[in-house]
Amino acid sequence: MDQALGPPEKMADRREDLTPMMAQYFELCEQYDEALVLFQVGDFYEAFCEAAETVARTCEITLTQREDSTGEYAMAGIPIENAESYIDRLLDAGFRVAVADQVQDPEETTGVVDRAVTRIITPGTLTEDELLDTERNNYLAAVAVEGQIGCAVLDISTGDFYATSANDPETVGDELGRFDPAEVIVGPDVPEDLVDSYTVSPFEDEAFEGSRATEKVGEYFRAPDRLLATDAEISACGAVLAYAEYARGGTEDRLDYLNHLTRYDPREYMLLDAVALESLELFERRSVRGHGEATLAGVLDETASALGRRELDEWLRRPLIDPDAISDRHDAVGELRDDVRTREQLHDHLRDVYDIERLVSRIGRGRANARDLRSLKATLDVIPQLREALGDPECEKLRSIRERLDPLDDVRILIDDAIQEDPDREITEGGIIKPAFDEELAELRETERTGKDWIDDLEVTERERTGIDSLKVGHNSVHGYYIEVTDANLDRVPDDYERRQTLKNAERYYTPELKEREDEIIRAETRADDLEYELFCEVRSTVADASADLQALAAVLAELDVLVTFATVAAEYEYSRPVVVGPDDPAVEGIHIEAGRHPVVEQTQASFVPNDTALDDDERVAVITGPNMSGKSTYMRQVALIVILAQAGSFVPAEQARLELVDRIFTRVGASDDIAGGRSTFMVEMTELADILDHASEQSLVLLDEVGRGTSTADGFAIAQAVTEFLHDEAGALTLFATHHHDLTGVAESLDGATNRYFETAQTDDGVVFEHDLTRGTADASYGVEVAATAGIEPTVVERAREVLADETGQPPGETTRGVRTNGETTGRGESPRQSDSVGGKPKDEPGSATGGQTAAHPPDGEGADIFEEIRQADIATMTPLEAMNLLATVQRRLESRD
Ligand code: ADP
Ligand code: MG
């Protein structure tokens, strides 16, 4: 990659001889040697020499040769018209792209056209709509160490700007994980592993340096040291702003729309670290994009606008921890849920809202065209309608939203007066400003119009004057206006006609008066076009002055959209209003959910079985057992998602939920459940576990799913037991622990505040059926053999396995009791009697007799017996589907070889 950057060596060798254009290219490459320079030549962006090869390869376009007086160069060009798709590929390949545009009209120069870098495009500084995803923010982050660790996060395309800091790298890492930045820049001394899962771009250390950073922040915000809490934050903010300026290349693009910076403390929100965000599948994350999996945000996404869509993610990734703020949101959701008409009207109007955050950012940077202003005006038109639809709301939240829905009449009227209804896309060629907006413009357009009218009439008057019926008046771009007379009529041409052009069968003329009129039209038109551009820039800049108000309006619209969305979802999927109280409120202790559902799984499952949850001081830890596929993981995630939804301000999929605030959710999903994520080592598992044990408190909810899988059974059990005891005795966290280590149920029984739950399974003729119903107590059969039967393992094999199991546990094979023990009847570790359940209640026959119409012999000695032994020893509860299939294949192969 490096060799493609910087000026091409080949040109360096003959630097003195380069043609002026190549010299310009060389210089720009030298100046922007960290980027790939795309050099405008007419309708193309070109790259030369090594860079051309890179571009051709990455973008899959043809490499050509160019020859000039100084030699031959490889060249690759991408069409400007759809440059974005190619630039996207270059970014994906890890390049920064410096776009060098022609900044001079080729007609205005005889020499080489001036070019300048107008944009440096990097993953975190995108502003081009074509390169951006409307549904998510595109964040650039800076991390700085300055005493503490500071973190600044900026979306240049929307103006969203946040800063925070912490003493420990973990907290900053968690915050980064929430923002999921597209690009990160780091100052000196930033621990590498803090940012190693992101695209890290090199940037000058000086930008992070204290006084430089303070000065930079000061250019945008008054009193940086009061706005921001720590030097580390100032350093990060200064650097992020410097990088944003760097990205605008050599232009003077204004960035003063970046006038709103939110400084926050991570402790103001429920903490969800990257591991939790991922395992709870809240939304698609950049790191796992293309997963295409159903997510919570996907289910909830009834938003009407791009503003609302991004805000929804924001609310989910930052659930609140202030009970009053939460209940304010719930009030609004409830009111909107109950008022279908209002809700639907609001939704319809919100659909007419453009992405004004990004509009305002373009307006602020001076990159908006007249259509953008019209879109802004169309959005402002919606505001009174929204206010009317809201009517006179009951709750405080909706009243305040109504109050804050300011239609910004000045801006709206200005745009409406100035900008044409359906303006041109270009802003330098007229067709964008209403003539009535400006007296001079009106006069110029009038002159233009009367001139054109006169010319329109000319054909008739000249035909009359000359008597030539075929005489035509026309216009072409090279010669301008002309009067055309066919050769047959040349004798009737009057004296004042001057020849302009000769055609095959006709002559073209002009008259002094036509010429005069034409000049007048051109003068007026050119001046009017220029004037329109000037006026447009003035209007745009006036609108930009209101960017703080516009951004505040965008925030209100986003908030309203999410509340309407929550209300719609609550009505559509029958969610109920949760009660959420602070830790000091005696009204609720712990987590109490009646008939809770998993919001995402219930959408895909024909019949979802609701389950209850009760965790409180008496029972803070619940150990959940049940065979594979019985619903353990789903259940645990469902509890976490209900808590997140509730604290984000949404209603929840449950009949009733009474919740004490949770300030942090920890999740740890056992190694083999997480293979898709590519993190399957025992080490990762233990590192994350250590983090949980370090940080879990009484306000935390901890989900442990099959922890201890990554190692041997004995180790795994030992770790699981120790962890359970610690969480129970020391941390006091609300904990759900799903495990296949059946023995762990004994541990729960021995602890005061721990309890056992298990998933019911039912026996039918077809084998085990998962009822997904959680029950107090423990099921002591592992059901492994029954799962094998359900999976379709040869019946004789299954039958034999039952016998072996029965032999081993001393349980007669005919015994059909459901292996259920209730809490209290403690069985110590390792003593748990195994039981096999009968199939469909049919008593089992003697070993080796026929079952299900299949005749099978006694398991033969030798080879065959090994198979049974192997199956018996297989720990189905911990196997991956692939391992199970491999085992099955082995069995089949061996059975075949016996025939
Ligand atoms: P486990 O973790 O015990 O192996 P999962 O939670 O992964 O089981 O659930 C396995 C499958 O069972 C899920 O993919 C889902 O389709 C289904 N399932 C889980 N819980 C329920 C439920 N409460 N009601 C209906 N189906 C469920
Ligand atoms: Mg599971």
Coordinates of C-alpha atoms in Angstrom, one line a residue, residues 254-788:
R254 CA -16.6 26.6 7.2
L255 CA -17.0 24.2 10.1
D256 CA -18.8 26.6 12.4
Y257 CA -21.9 24.4 12.4
L258 CA -19.9 22.3 14.8
N259 CA -21.2 24.5 17.6
H260 CA -22.7 21.9 19.9
L261 CA -20.5 19.7 22.0
T262 CA -22.0 17.4 24.6
R263 CA -19.6 16.7 27.5
Y264 CA -20.9 13.7 29.5
D265 CA -19.9 11.3 32.2
P266 CA -20.1 7.6 31.3
R267 CA -21.9 7.1 34.6
E268 CA -24.9 9.1 33.4
Y269 CA -26.1 6.1 31.4
M270 CA -26.5 2.4 31.9
L271 CA -23.2 0.9 30.8
L272 CA -23.2 -1.4 27.9
D273 CA -19.8 -2.5 26.8
A274 CA -18.9 -3.7 23.3
V275 CA -19.3 -7.4 24.5
A276 CA -22.8 -6.8 25.8
L277 CA -23.8 -4.8 22.7
E278 CA -22.7 -7.6 20.5
S279 CA -24.1 -10.5 22.4
L280 CA -27.4 -8.9 23.0
E281 CA -27.7 -8.0 19.3
L282 CA -29.0 -4.6 19.8
F283 CA -28.1 -3.4 16.4
E284 CA -25.8 -4.2 13.5
R285 CA -22.4 -3.1 14.5
R286 CA -19.8 -1.9 12.1
S287 CA -17.4 -4.7 13.0
V288 CA -19.9 -7.3 12.2
R289 CA -21.7 -5.6 9.4
G290 CA -23.3 -7.9 6.9
H291 CA -24.3 -10.3 9.6
G292 CA -27.8 -9.7 8.4
E293 CA -29.1 -11.0 11.7
A294 CA -32.3 -9.8 13.3
T295 CA -31.6 -7.1 15.9
L296 CA -33.5 -5.3 18.5
A297 CA -33.2 -2.1 16.6
G298 CA -34.5 -3.9 13.5
V299 CA -37.6 -5.0 15.3
L300 CA -38.2 -1.6 16.8
D301 CA -37.6 0.3 13.6
E302 CA -40.8 2.0 13.0
T303 CA -39.1 5.4 12.7
A304 CA -40.3 7.8 10.0
S305 CA -37.1 9.8 9.4
A306 CA -33.4 9.2 9.2
L307 CA -33.1 11.5 12.2
G308 CA -35.3 9.2 14.2
R309 CA -33.5 6.1 13.0
R310 CA -30.2 7.2 14.3
E311 CA -31.7 8.5 17.5
L312 CA -33.2 5.1 18.2
D313 CA -29.8 3.5 18.1
E314 CA -28.6 6.2 20.4
W315 CA -31.3 5.6 23.0
L316 CA -30.7 1.9 22.9
R317 CA -27.0 2.2 23.3
R318 CA -27.5 4.7 26.2
P319 CA -30.3 3.6 28.4
L320 CA -31.0 6.1 31.1
I321 CA -30.4 5.7 34.8
D322 CA -32.5 8.5 36.1
P323 CA -36.0 7.1 37.1
D324 CA -37.7 10.5 36.5
A325 CA -36.3 10.9 33.0
I326 CA -37.3 7.3 32.2
S327 CA -40.8 7.7 33.5
D328 CA -41.1 10.9 31.5
R329 CA -40.5 8.9 28.3
H330 CA -42.9 6.2 29.4
D331 CA -45.6 8.8 30.0
A332 CA -45.2 10.1 26.4
V333 CA -45.1 6.5 25.0
G334 CA -48.2 5.7 26.9
E335 CA -50.1 8.7 25.8
L336 CA -49.2 8.2 22.2
R337 CA -49.9 4.5 22.3
D338 CA -53.4 5.2 23.5
D339 CA -54.1 7.8 20.9
V340 CA -53.9 6.0 17.6
R341 CA -55.0 9.0 15.5
T342 CA -52.4 11.4 16.9
R343 CA -49.7 8.8 16.7
E344 CA -50.5 8.0 13.0
Q345 CA -50.7 11.7 12.1
L346 CA -47.4 12.4 13.7
H347 CA -45.8 9.4 11.9
D348 CA -47.1 10.6 8.6
H349 CA -45.8 14.1 9.0
L350 CA -42.5 12.9 10.3
R351 CA -42.1 11.0 7.0
D352 CA -41.9 14.4 5.3
V353 CA -38.9 15.4 7.5
Y354 CA -35.6 15.4 5.6
D355 CA -32.3 14.5 7.2
I356 CA -31.9 18.1 8.4
E357 CA -28.8 17.2 10.5
R358 CA -26.9 16.4 7.4
L359 CA -28.6 19.3 5.5
V360 CA -27.5 21.7 8.2
S361 CA -24.0 20.3 8.1
R362 CA -23.8 20.8 4.3
I363 CA -25.2 24.3 4.6
G364 CA -22.7 25.0 7.4
R365 CA -19.8 23.8 5.3
G366 CA -21.0 25.8 2.3
R367 CA -21.6 22.7 0.3
A368 CA -25.4 22.8 0.1
N369 CA -27.2 23.6 -3.2
A370 CA -30.5 25.2 -3.7
R371 CA -32.4 21.9 -3.6
D372 CA -31.0 21.3 -0.1
L373 CA -32.4 24.6 1.0
R374 CA -35.7 23.7 -0.5
S375 CA -35.6 20.4 1.4
L376 CA -35.0 22.3 4.6
K377 CA -37.9 24.6 3.9
A378 CA -40.1 21.5 3.2
T379 CA -39.2 20.2 6.6
L380 CA -39.9 23.5 8.3
D381 CA -43.3 23.4 6.6
V382 CA -44.1 20.2 8.5
I383 CA -43.5 21.8 11.9
P384 CA -46.9 23.6 12.3
Q385 CA -48.6 20.4 11.2
L386 CA -46.7 18.4 13.8
R387 CA -47.7 21.0 16.5
E388 CA -51.3 20.7 15.4
A389 CA -51.3 16.9 15.4
L390 CA -49.8 16.9 18.9
G391 CA -52.7 19.1 20.0
D392 CA -52.8 19.7 23.7
P393 CA -50.8 16.8 25.2
E394 CA -51.2 15.7 28.8
C395 CA -47.7 14.7 29.7
E396 CA -44.8 16.9 30.4
K397 CA -42.5 15.4 27.8
L398 CA -44.9 15.9 24.9
R399 CA -45.7 19.4 26.1
S400 CA -42.1 20.3 26.1
I401 CA -41.6 18.8 22.6
R402 CA -44.5 20.9 21.3
E403 CA -43.0 23.9 22.9
R404 CA -39.6 23.3 21.3
L405 CA -41.1 22.6 17.8
D406 CA -40.1 26.0 16.5
P407 CA -40.9 26.5 12.8
L408 CA -38.1 29.0 12.5
D409 CA -40.2 31.3 10.4
D410 CA -37.4 33.7 9.5
V411 CA -35.5 30.9 7.9
R412 CA -38.5 29.4 6.2
I413 CA -39.7 32.6 4.8
L414 CA -36.3 33.6 3.6
I415 CA -35.8 30.4 1.7
D416 CA -39.3 30.5 0.3
D417 CA -38.8 34.1 -0.9
A418 CA -35.4 33.5 -2.4
I419 CA -35.2 30.0 -3.8
Q420 CA -37.1 28.8 -6.7
E421 CA -39.6 25.9 -6.2
D422 CA -37.7 23.4 -8.3
P423 CA -34.2 24.8 -8.6
D424 CA -31.3 23.6 -10.6
R425 CA -28.8 21.3 -9.1
E426 CA -25.9 23.5 -10.1
I427 CA -25.6 26.8 -8.3
T428 CA -23.5 28.8 -10.7
E429 CA -25.8 28.6 -13.8
G430 CA -28.9 30.5 -12.7
G431 CA -32.3 28.9 -12.3
I432 CA -32.1 28.9 -8.5
I433 CA -33.2 32.4 -7.2
K434 CA -36.6 33.8 -7.7
P435 CA -36.3 37.1 -9.7
A436 CA -38.7 38.9 -7.4
F437 CA -36.2 38.3 -4.5
D438 CA -33.9 41.1 -5.8
E439 CA -34.6 44.2 -7.7
E440 CA -31.5 44.1 -9.9
L441 CA -32.0 40.4 -10.7
A442 CA -35.6 41.1 -11.6
E443 CA -34.5 43.8 -14.0
L444 CA -31.8 41.6 -15.6
R445 CA -34.2 38.8 -16.1
E446 CA -36.7 41.2 -17.5
T447 CA -34.2 42.5 -20.0
E448 CA -33.3 38.9 -20.9
R449 CA -37.0 38.1 -21.3
T450 CA -37.9 41.1 -23.5
G451 CA -34.8 40.4 -25.6
K452 CA -35.9 36.8 -26.1
D453 CA -39.4 37.8 -26.9
W454 CA -38.2 40.2 -29.5
I455 CA -36.1 37.4 -31.1
D456 CA -39.1 35.1 -30.9
D457 CA -41.1 37.6 -32.9
L458 CA -38.3 38.2 -35.3
E459 CA -39.1 35.3 -37.6
V460 CA -42.6 36.7 -38.3
T461 CA -41.4 40.3 -38.8
E462 CA -38.5 39.4 -41.0
R463 CA -40.7 37.1 -43.1
E464 CA -43.1 40.0 -43.6
R465 CA -40.3 42.4 -44.4
T466 CA -38.5 40.1 -46.9
G467 CA -41.3 38.1 -48.3
I468 CA -39.3 34.9 -47.7
D469 CA -41.8 32.4 -46.2
S470 CA -39.1 29.8 -45.4
L471 CA -36.9 32.2 -43.4
K472 CA -36.0 30.9 -40.0
V473 CA -34.6 32.4 -36.9
G474 CA -32.5 30.0 -34.8
H475 CA -29.7 29.7 -32.2
N476 CA -26.7 27.6 -31.8
S477 CA -24.1 27.6 -29.1
V478 CA -21.1 28.6 -31.3
H479 CA -22.6 31.3 -33.5
G480 CA -25.4 32.5 -31.4
Y481 CA -28.6 33.8 -33.0
Y482 CA -29.0 33.8 -36.8
I483 CA -31.5 34.3 -39.6
E484 CA -31.4 31.4 -42.0
V485 CA -32.3 31.8 -45.7
T486 CA -32.2 28.9 -48.2
D487 CA -30.0 29.4 -51.4
A488 CA -33.2 29.7 -53.5
N489 CA -34.1 32.9 -51.8
L490 CA -30.8 34.6 -51.5
D491 CA -31.8 37.2 -54.0
R492 CA -34.4 38.6 -51.7
V493 CA -31.9 39.0 -48.7
P494 CA -32.0 42.7 -47.6
D495 CA -28.8 44.8 -47.5
D496 CA -28.6 45.0 -43.7
Y497 CA -28.1 41.2 -43.4
E498 CA -24.6 40.3 -42.6
R499 CA -23.3 36.8 -43.4
R500 CA -22.5 34.7 -40.3
Q501 CA -22.2 31.1 -41.6
T502 CA -22.5 29.2 -44.9
L503 CA -24.3 25.9 -45.0
K504 CA -24.8 23.4 -47.8
N505 CA -28.1 24.8 -49.1
A506 CA -28.5 27.9 -47.0
E507 CA -26.8 31.0 -45.6
R508 CA -27.1 32.3 -42.1
Y509 CA -27.1 36.0 -41.3
Y510 CA -27.5 38.5 -38.5
T511 CA -28.6 42.1 -38.5
P512 CA -27.0 44.8 -36.4
E513 CA -30.1 45.0 -34.3
L514 CA -30.2 41.2 -33.7
K515 CA -26.6 41.4 -32.7
E516 CA -27.3 44.2 -30.3
R517 CA -30.2 42.3 -28.8
E518 CA -28.2 39.2 -28.5
D519 CA -25.3 41.0 -26.7
E520 CA -27.9 42.5 -24.4
I521 CA -29.4 39.1 -23.6
I522 CA -26.0 37.6 -22.9
R523 CA -24.9 40.4 -20.7
A524 CA -28.1 40.3 -18.7
E525 CA -28.0 36.5 -18.5
T526 CA -24.3 36.3 -17.4
R527 CA -24.7 39.0 -14.9
A528 CA -28.0 37.5 -13.6
D529 CA -26.4 34.0 -13.2
D530 CA -23.5 35.5 -11.3
L531 CA -25.9 37.6 -9.2
E532 CA -28.0 34.5 -8.4
Y533 CA -24.9 32.7 -7.2
E534 CA -24.0 35.7 -5.0
L535 CA -27.5 35.9 -3.6
F536 CA -27.6 32.2 -3.1
C537 CA -24.4 32.2 -1.1
E538 CA -25.8 35.1 1.0
V539 CA -29.0 33.2 1.7
R540 CA -27.1 30.0 2.5
S541 CA -24.9 31.8 4.9
T542 CA -27.8 33.5 6.6
V543 CA -29.4 30.1 7.0
A544 CA -26.1 28.7 8.3
D545 CA -26.2 31.4 11.0
A546 CA -29.3 29.6 12.3
S547 CA -27.6 26.3 12.5
A548 CA -27.7 26.0 16.3
D549 CA -31.5 26.5 16.2
L550 CA -31.8 24.1 13.3
Q551 CA -29.8 21.4 15.1
A552 CA -31.9 21.9 18.2
L553 CA -35.0 21.4 16.0
A554 CA -33.5 18.3 14.5
A555 CA -33.0 16.9 18.0
V556 CA -36.6 17.5 18.9
L557 CA -37.8 15.9 15.7
A558 CA -35.6 12.9 16.4
E559 CA -36.9 12.6 19.9
L560 CA -40.5 12.8 18.8
D561 CA -39.9 10.2 16.1
V562 CA -38.5 7.7 18.6
L563 CA -41.3 8.2 21.1
V564 CA -43.9 7.7 18.3
T565 CA -41.9 4.6 17.3
F566 CA -42.0 3.2 20.9
A567 CA -45.7 3.9 21.0
T568 CA -46.3 2.2 17.7
V569 CA -44.3 -0.9 18.7
A570 CA -46.0 -1.0 22.1
A571 CA -49.4 -1.1 20.4
E572 CA -48.4 -3.4 17.6
Y573 CA -46.7 -6.1 19.7
E574 CA -48.6 -5.6 23.0
Y575 CA -45.8 -4.3 25.1
S576 CA -46.7 -3.0 28.6
R577 CA -45.5 -0.1 30.6
P578 CA -42.7 -1.1 33.0
V579 CA -42.2 0.3 36.5
V580 CA -38.6 1.4 37.0
V581 CA -37.4 2.7 40.3
G582 CA -34.1 3.9 41.7
P583 CA -32.0 1.8 44.1
D584 CA -33.3 3.7 47.2
D585 CA -36.9 3.2 46.4
P586 CA -38.3 0.4 48.5
A587 CA -41.2 -0.1 46.0
V588 CA -39.3 -2.6 43.9
E589 CA -36.3 -4.7 44.7
G590 CA -34.5 -6.5 41.9
I591 CA -36.1 -7.6 38.6
H592 CA -39.6 -8.9 38.5
I593 CA -41.0 -9.8 35.1
E594 CA -44.3 -11.6 34.5
A595 CA -44.7 -13.4 31.2
G596 CA -41.7 -11.8 29.5
R597 CA -40.8 -12.4 25.9
H598 CA -37.7 -12.0 23.8
P599 CA -38.6 -9.1 21.5
V600 CA -36.6 -10.4 18.6
V601 CA -37.1 -14.2 18.8
E602 CA -40.9 -13.8 19.4
Q603 CA -41.0 -12.2 15.9
T604 CA -39.7 -15.3 14.2
Q605 CA -41.2 -18.0 16.4
A606 CA -44.7 -19.2 15.6
S607 CA -45.5 -19.6 19.2
F608 CA -43.3 -18.0 21.8
V609 CA -43.5 -19.3 25.4
P610 CA -43.4 -16.4 27.9
N611 CA -41.4 -16.8 31.1
D612 CA -41.3 -15.1 34.4
T613 CA -38.3 -13.7 36.2
A614 CA -37.8 -12.9 39.9
L615 CA -34.5 -11.7 41.1
D616 CA -34.2 -9.9 44.4
D617 CA -32.2 -9.8 47.6
D618 CA -33.5 -13.3 48.5
E619 CA -32.6 -14.8 45.2
R620 CA -30.0 -12.7 43.5
V621 CA -28.4 -15.6 41.5
A622 CA -30.4 -18.0 39.3
V623 CA -28.7 -21.0 37.9
I624 CA -30.5 -22.1 34.8
T625 CA -30.2 -25.6 33.5
G626 CA -31.7 -27.4 30.5
P627 CA -30.5 -29.3 27.5
N628 CA -29.3 -27.6 24.3
M629 CA -32.0 -25.8 22.5
S630 CA -34.3 -25.6 25.4
G631 CA -34.2 -21.8 25.5
K632 CA -31.6 -20.8 28.1
S633 CA -29.7 -18.3 26.1
T634 CA -32.9 -16.8 24.7
Y635 CA -34.3 -16.4 28.2
M636 CA -31.3 -14.7 29.6
R637 CA -31.1 -12.2 26.7
Q638 CA -34.7 -11.5 27.0
V639 CA -34.3 -10.4 30.6
A640 CA -31.5 -8.1 29.6
L641 CA -33.4 -6.7 26.6
I642 CA -36.4 -6.0 28.7
V643 CA -34.3 -4.1 31.2
I644 CA -32.6 -2.1 28.3
L645 CA -35.9 -1.3 26.7
A646 CA -37.4 -0.2 29.9
Q647 CA -34.5 2.2 30.8
A648 CA -34.4 3.5 27.2
G649 CA -37.9 4.7 27.7
S650 CA -39.8 2.0 25.8
F651 CA -42.5 -0.3 26.9
V652 CA -41.6 -4.0 27.2
P653 CA -42.6 -7.4 25.9
A654 CA -44.1 -8.7 29.1
E655 CA -47.4 -8.7 30.9
Q656 CA -45.8 -6.9 33.8
A657 CA -42.3 -5.7 34.7
R658 CA -41.2 -4.1 37.9
L659 CA -37.6 -3.2 37.8
E660 CA -35.0 -1.7 40.0
L661 CA -32.5 0.4 38.0
V662 CA -29.6 -1.4 36.5
D663 CA -26.5 0.6 35.9
R664 CA -24.6 -1.9 34.0
I665 CA -25.2 -5.1 32.1
F666 CA -22.4 -7.7 31.8
T667 CA -22.7 -10.6 29.5
R668 CA -20.4 -13.5 28.9
V669 CA -21.3 -16.1 26.4
G670 CA -19.3 -19.3 26.6
A671 CA -16.7 -19.9 24.0
S672 CA -18.4 -22.4 21.7
D673 CA -21.5 -20.3 21.5
D674 CA -19.5 -17.5 20.1
I675 CA -17.4 -19.1 17.4
A676 CA -19.1 -17.0 14.7
G677 CA -17.6 -13.9 16.4
G678 CA -14.2 -15.4 16.0
R679 CA -13.4 -15.2 19.7
S680 CA -13.3 -18.7 20.9
T681 CA -10.3 -19.0 23.1
F682 CA -10.5 -19.8 26.7
M683 CA -8.2 -16.8 27.3
V684 CA -10.7 -14.3 25.9
E685 CA -13.4 -15.9 28.0
M686 CA -11.4 -15.6 31.2
T687 CA -10.3 -12.0 30.5
E688 CA -13.9 -11.0 30.1
L689 CA -14.9 -12.9 33.2
A690 CA -12.1 -11.1 35.1
D691 CA -13.6 -7.8 33.9
I692 CA -17.0 -8.8 35.1
L693 CA -15.8 -9.8 38.5
D694 CA -13.8 -6.6 38.9
H695 CA -16.7 -4.3 38.1
A696 CA -20.0 -6.0 38.9
S697 CA -21.9 -4.3 41.7
E698 CA -25.3 -4.6 43.4
Q699 CA -26.7 -2.5 40.6
S700 CA -25.4 -4.8 37.9
L701 CA -27.1 -7.5 35.9
V702 CA -24.8 -10.3 35.0
L703 CA -25.6 -12.9 32.3
L704 CA -23.3 -15.9 32.1
D705 CA -24.0 -18.3 29.4
E706 CA -22.2 -21.5 29.5
V707 CA -19.1 -20.0 31.0
G708 CA -16.3 -22.4 31.4
R709 CA -16.8 -24.2 28.1
G710 CA -13.5 -23.5 26.7
T711 CA -11.7 -25.8 29.0
S712 CA -12.0 -29.3 30.5
T713 CA -15.1 -30.3 32.3
A714 CA -13.5 -30.3 35.7
D715 CA -11.8 -26.9 35.3
G716 CA -14.9 -25.5 33.8
F717 CA -17.0 -26.6 36.7
A718 CA -14.5 -25.3 39.2
I719 CA -14.4 -21.9 37.6
A720 CA -18.2 -21.8 37.3
Q721 CA -18.6 -22.6 40.9
A722 CA -16.1 -20.0 42.1
V723 CA -17.6 -17.3 39.9
T724 CA -21.1 -18.1 41.2
E725 CA -19.9 -17.9 44.7
F726 CA -18.1 -14.7 44.2
L727 CA -21.0 -12.9 42.4
H728 CA -23.3 -14.1 45.1
D729 CA -21.1 -13.4 48.2
E730 CA -19.0 -10.4 47.1
A731 CA -20.5 -8.5 44.2
G732 CA -24.1 -9.1 45.1
A733 CA -25.0 -8.6 41.4
L734 CA -28.2 -9.9 40.0
T735 CA -27.0 -12.9 38.1
L736 CA -28.4 -15.3 35.6
F737 CA -26.1 -18.3 34.9
A738 CA -27.1 -20.7 32.2
T739 CA -25.1 -23.9 32.3
H740 CA -24.8 -27.4 31.0
H741 CA -22.7 -28.2 34.2
H742 CA -25.6 -29.8 35.8
D743 CA -23.6 -30.1 39.0
L744 CA -23.8 -26.3 39.4
T745 CA -27.3 -26.7 40.6
G746 CA -25.9 -28.1 43.8
V747 CA -23.8 -25.0 44.3
A748 CA -26.9 -22.8 43.9
E749 CA -28.7 -24.9 46.5
S750 CA -25.9 -24.4 49.0
L751 CA -26.0 -20.6 48.6
D752 CA -28.7 -18.6 50.4
G753 CA -29.4 -16.1 47.8
A754 CA -29.2 -18.5 44.8
T755 CA -31.9 -20.5 43.2
N756 CA -32.3 -23.1 40.5
R757 CA -34.5 -22.9 37.4
Y758 CA -34.7 -25.5 34.6
F759 CA -36.3 -25.8 31.2
E760 CA -39.0 -28.3 31.0
T761 CA -38.8 -30.9 28.3
A762 CA -41.6 -33.3 27.4
Q763 CA -41.4 -36.8 26.1
T764 CA -43.4 -37.7 23.1
D765 CA -43.4 -40.5 20.6
D766 CA -41.0 -38.5 18.5
G767 CA -38.5 -37.9 21.3
V768 CA -37.9 -34.8 23.4
V769 CA -39.9 -31.7 22.8
F770 CA -38.7 -28.4 24.2
E771 CA -41.5 -26.6 25.9
H772 CA -39.3 -23.5 26.6
D773 CA -41.0 -23.2 29.9
L774 CA -38.9 -22.2 32.9
T775 CA -39.6 -23.9 36.2
R776 CA -38.3 -23.6 39.7
G777 CA -36.0 -26.5 40.6
T778 CA -33.7 -28.7 38.6
A779 CA -34.0 -31.4 36.0
D780 CA -31.4 -33.9 36.7
A781 CA -31.5 -35.9 33.5
S782 CA -29.3 -34.4 30.9
Y783 CA -31.6 -35.6 28.1
G784 CA -28.5 -36.1 26.0
V785 CA -29.7 -39.4 24.7
E786 CA -33.2 -38.1 24.0
V787 CA -31.8 -35.2 22.1
A788 CA -29.8 -37.7 20.1

